[in-house]
PDB file of C-alpha atoms in Angstrom:
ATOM      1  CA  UNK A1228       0.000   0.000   0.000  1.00  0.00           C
ATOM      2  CA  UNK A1229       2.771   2.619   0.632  1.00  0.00           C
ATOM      3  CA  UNK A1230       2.634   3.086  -3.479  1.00  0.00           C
ATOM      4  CA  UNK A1231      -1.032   4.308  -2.771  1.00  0.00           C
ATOM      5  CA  UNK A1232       0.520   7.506  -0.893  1.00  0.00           C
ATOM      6  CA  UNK A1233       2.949   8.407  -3.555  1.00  0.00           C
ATOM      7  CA  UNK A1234       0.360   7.942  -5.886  1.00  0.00           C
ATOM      8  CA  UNK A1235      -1.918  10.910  -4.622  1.00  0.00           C
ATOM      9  CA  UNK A1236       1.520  13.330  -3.692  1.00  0.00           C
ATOM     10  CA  UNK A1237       2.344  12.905  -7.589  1.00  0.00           C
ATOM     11  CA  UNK A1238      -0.997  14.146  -8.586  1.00  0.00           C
ATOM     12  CA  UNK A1239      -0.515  17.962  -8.614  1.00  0.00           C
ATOM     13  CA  UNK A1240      -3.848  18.757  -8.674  1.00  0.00           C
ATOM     14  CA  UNK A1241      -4.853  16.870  -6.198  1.00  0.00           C
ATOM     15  CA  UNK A1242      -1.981  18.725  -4.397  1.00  0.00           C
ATOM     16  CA  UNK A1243      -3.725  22.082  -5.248  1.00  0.00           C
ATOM     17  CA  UNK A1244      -7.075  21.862  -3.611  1.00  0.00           C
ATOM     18  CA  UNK A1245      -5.012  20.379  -0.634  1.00  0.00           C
ATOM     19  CA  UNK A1246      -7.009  16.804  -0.859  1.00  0.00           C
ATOM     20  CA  UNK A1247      -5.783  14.819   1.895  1.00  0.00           C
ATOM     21  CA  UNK A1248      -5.368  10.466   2.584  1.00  0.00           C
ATOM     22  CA  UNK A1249      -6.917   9.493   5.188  1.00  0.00           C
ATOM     23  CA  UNK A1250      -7.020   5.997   4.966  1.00  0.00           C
ATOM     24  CA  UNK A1251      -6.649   2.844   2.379  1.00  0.00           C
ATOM     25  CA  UNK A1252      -6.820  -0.290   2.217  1.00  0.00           C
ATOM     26  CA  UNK A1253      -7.036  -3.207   0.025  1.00  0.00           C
ATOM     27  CA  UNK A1254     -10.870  -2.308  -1.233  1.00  0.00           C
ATOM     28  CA  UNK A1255     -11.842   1.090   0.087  1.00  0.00           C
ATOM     29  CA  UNK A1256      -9.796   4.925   0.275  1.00  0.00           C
ATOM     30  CA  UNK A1257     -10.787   7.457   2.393  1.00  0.00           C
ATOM     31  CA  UNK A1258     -10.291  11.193   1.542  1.00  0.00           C
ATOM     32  CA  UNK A1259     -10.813  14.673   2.927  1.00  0.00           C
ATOM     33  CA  UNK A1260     -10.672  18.245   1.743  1.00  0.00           C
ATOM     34  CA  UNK A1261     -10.631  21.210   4.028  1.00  0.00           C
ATOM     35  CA  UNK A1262     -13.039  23.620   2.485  1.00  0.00           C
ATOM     36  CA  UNK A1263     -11.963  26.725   1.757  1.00  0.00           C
ATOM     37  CA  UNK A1264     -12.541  30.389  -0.220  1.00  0.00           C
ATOM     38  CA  UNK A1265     -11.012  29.349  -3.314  1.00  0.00           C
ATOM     39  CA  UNK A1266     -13.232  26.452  -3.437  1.00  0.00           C
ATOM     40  CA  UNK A1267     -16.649  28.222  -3.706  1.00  0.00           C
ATOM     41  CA  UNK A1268     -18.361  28.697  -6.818  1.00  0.00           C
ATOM     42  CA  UNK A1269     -20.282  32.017  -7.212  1.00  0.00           C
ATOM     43  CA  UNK A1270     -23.167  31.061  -5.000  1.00  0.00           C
ATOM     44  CA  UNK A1271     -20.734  30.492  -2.090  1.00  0.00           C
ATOM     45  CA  UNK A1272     -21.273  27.097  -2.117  1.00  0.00           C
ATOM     46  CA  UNK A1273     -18.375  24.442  -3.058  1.00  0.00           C
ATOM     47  CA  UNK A1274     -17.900  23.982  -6.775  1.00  0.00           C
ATOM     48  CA  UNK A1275     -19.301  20.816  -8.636  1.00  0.00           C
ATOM     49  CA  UNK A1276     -15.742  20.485 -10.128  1.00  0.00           C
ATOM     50  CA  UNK A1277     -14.093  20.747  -6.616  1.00  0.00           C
ATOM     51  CA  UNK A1278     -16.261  17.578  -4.987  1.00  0.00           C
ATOM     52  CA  UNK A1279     -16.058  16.134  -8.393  1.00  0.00           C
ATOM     53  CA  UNK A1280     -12.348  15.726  -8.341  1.00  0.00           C
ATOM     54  CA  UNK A1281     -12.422  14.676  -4.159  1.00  0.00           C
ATOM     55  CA  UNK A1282     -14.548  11.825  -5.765  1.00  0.00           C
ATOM     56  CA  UNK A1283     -12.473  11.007  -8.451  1.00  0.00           C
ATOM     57  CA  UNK A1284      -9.128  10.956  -6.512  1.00  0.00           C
ATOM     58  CA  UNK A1285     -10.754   8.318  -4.113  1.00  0.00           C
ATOM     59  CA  UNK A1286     -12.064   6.150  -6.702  1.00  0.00           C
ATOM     60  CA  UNK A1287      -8.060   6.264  -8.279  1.00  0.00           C
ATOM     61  CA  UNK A1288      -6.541   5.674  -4.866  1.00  0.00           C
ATOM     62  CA  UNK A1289      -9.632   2.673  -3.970  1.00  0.00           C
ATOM     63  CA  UNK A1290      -9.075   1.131  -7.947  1.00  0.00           C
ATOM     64  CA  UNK A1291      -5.180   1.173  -7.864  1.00  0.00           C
ATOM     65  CA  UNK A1292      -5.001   0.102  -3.989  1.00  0.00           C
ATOM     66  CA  UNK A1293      -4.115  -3.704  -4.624  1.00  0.00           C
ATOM     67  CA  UNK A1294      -1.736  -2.844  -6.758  1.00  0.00           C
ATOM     68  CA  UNK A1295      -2.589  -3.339 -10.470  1.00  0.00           C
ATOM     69  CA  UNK A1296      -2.774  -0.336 -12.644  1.00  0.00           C
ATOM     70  CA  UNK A1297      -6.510   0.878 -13.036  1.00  0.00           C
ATOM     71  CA  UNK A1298      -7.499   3.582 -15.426  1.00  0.00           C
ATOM     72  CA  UNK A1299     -10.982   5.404 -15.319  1.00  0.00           C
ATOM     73  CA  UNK A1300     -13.354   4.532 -18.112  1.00  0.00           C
ATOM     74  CA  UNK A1301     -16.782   6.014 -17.210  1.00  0.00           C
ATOM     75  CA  UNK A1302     -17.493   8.045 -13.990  1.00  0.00           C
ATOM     76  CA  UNK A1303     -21.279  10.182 -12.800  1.00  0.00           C
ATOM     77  CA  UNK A1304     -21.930  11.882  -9.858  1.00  0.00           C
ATOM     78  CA  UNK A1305     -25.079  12.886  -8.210  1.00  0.00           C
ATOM     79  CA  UNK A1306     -25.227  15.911  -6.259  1.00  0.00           C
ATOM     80  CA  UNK A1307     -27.991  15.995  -3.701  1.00  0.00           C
ATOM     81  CA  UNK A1308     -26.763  18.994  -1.396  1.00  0.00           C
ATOM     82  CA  UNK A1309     -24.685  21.566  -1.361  1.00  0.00           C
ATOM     83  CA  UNK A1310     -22.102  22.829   0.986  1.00  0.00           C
ATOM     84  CA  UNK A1311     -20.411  25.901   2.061  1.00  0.00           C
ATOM     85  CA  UNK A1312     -17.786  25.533   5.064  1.00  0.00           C
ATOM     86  CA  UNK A1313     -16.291  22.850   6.984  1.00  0.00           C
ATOM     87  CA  UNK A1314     -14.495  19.196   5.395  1.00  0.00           C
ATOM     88  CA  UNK A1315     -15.593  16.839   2.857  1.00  0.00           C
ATOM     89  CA  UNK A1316     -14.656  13.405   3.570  1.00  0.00           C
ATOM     90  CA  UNK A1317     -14.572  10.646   0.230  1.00  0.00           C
ATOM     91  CA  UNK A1318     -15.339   6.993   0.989  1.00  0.00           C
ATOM     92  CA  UNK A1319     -14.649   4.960  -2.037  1.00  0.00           C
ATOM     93  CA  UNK A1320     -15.321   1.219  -2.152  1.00  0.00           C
ATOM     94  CA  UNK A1321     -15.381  -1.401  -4.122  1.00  0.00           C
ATOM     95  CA  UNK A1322     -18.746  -3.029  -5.312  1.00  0.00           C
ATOM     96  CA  UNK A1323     -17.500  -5.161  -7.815  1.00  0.00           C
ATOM     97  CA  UNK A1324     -14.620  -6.449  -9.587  1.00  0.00           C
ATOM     98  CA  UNK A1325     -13.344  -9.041 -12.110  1.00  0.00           C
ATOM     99  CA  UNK A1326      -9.651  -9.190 -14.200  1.00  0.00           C
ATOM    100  CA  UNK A1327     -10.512  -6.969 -16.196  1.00  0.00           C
ATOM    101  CA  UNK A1328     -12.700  -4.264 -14.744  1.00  0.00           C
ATOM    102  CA  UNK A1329     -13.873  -2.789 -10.983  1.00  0.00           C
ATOM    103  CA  UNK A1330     -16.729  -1.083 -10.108  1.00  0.00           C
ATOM    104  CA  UNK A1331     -16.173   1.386  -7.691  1.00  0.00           C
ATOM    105  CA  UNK A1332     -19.148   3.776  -5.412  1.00  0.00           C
ATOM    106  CA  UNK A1333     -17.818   6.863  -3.464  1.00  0.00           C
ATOM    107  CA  UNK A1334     -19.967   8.570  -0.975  1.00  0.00           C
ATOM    108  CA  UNK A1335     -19.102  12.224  -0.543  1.00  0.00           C
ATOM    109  CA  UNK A1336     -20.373  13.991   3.099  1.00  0.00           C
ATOM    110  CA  UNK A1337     -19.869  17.111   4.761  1.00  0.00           C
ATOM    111  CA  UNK A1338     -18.245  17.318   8.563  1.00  0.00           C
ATOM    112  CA  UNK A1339     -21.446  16.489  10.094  1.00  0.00           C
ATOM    113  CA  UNK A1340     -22.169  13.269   8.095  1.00  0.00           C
ATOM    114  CA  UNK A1341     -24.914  14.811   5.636  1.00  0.00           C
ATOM    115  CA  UNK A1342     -24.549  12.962   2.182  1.00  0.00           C
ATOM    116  CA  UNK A1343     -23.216  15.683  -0.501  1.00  0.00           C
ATOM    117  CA  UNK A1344     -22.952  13.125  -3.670  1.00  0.00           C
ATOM    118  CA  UNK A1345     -22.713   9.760  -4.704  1.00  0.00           C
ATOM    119  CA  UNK A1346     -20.204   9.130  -7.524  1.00  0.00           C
ATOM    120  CA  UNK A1347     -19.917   5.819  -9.497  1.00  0.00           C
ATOM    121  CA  UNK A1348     -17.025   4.970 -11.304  1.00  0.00           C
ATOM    122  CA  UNK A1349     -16.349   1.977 -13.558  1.00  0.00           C
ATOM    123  CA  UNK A1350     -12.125   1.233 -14.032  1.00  0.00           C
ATOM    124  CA  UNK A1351     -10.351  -0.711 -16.684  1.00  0.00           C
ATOM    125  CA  UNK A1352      -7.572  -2.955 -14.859  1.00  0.00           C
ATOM    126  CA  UNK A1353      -4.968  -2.951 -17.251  1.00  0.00           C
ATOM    127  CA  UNK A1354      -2.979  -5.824 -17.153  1.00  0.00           C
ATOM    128  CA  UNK A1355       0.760  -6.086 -16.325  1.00  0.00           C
TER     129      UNK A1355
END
């Protein structure tokens, strides 16, 4: 698993909106993301993009956690609330998974456990 952390530290990006590992493990990543000014939208209220990406960089960390290279190939996200202040946590895990491809949910909630989103995302294992 220590590849898993220098997996997310090489993702500059990541790096920018300051979205943090938690945990990992074998099937599941947990992420977090302090909120802060630069990541409001014009409504004051976190950017789609910004909890987009929190999503995204837990479903890379959960689909590459066991060690073989996984590549996105179809993500959606549902937003059902929207946020202002506080953390975002990201709790990817895996639903399914065969050779070739994993199915992957991620739950995305605020600092007092209401659900933000729910992101699915389908990876291609590539083979080594």
């Amino acid at each position: 698993m220590e590849h898993i952390s220098s997996f997310l530290d090489a993702d500059p990006f990541s790096q920018e909106l300051g979205i943090k590992l938690e945990s990992v493990s074998k099937n599941t990543a947990t992420l977090s993301l302090v909120i802060s000014e630069k990541h409001l939208n014009t409504h004051g209220t976190v950017h789609g993009g910004v909890i987009y990406t929190l999503a995204d960089a837990a479903f890379a960390v959960a689909s590459n956690a066991d060690g073989t290279p996984s590549v996105a190939i179809n993500t959606s996200i549902t937003y059902m609330k929207a946020v202002k202040s506080g953390k975002l946590i990201a709790k990817a895990h895996e639903f399914s998974k065969n050779h070739t491809l994993g199915s992957y949910i991620v739950e995305i909630h605020d600092h007092e456990g209401e659900k933000i989103a729910v992101f699915q995302g389908l990876s291609y294992r590539k083979r080594r």
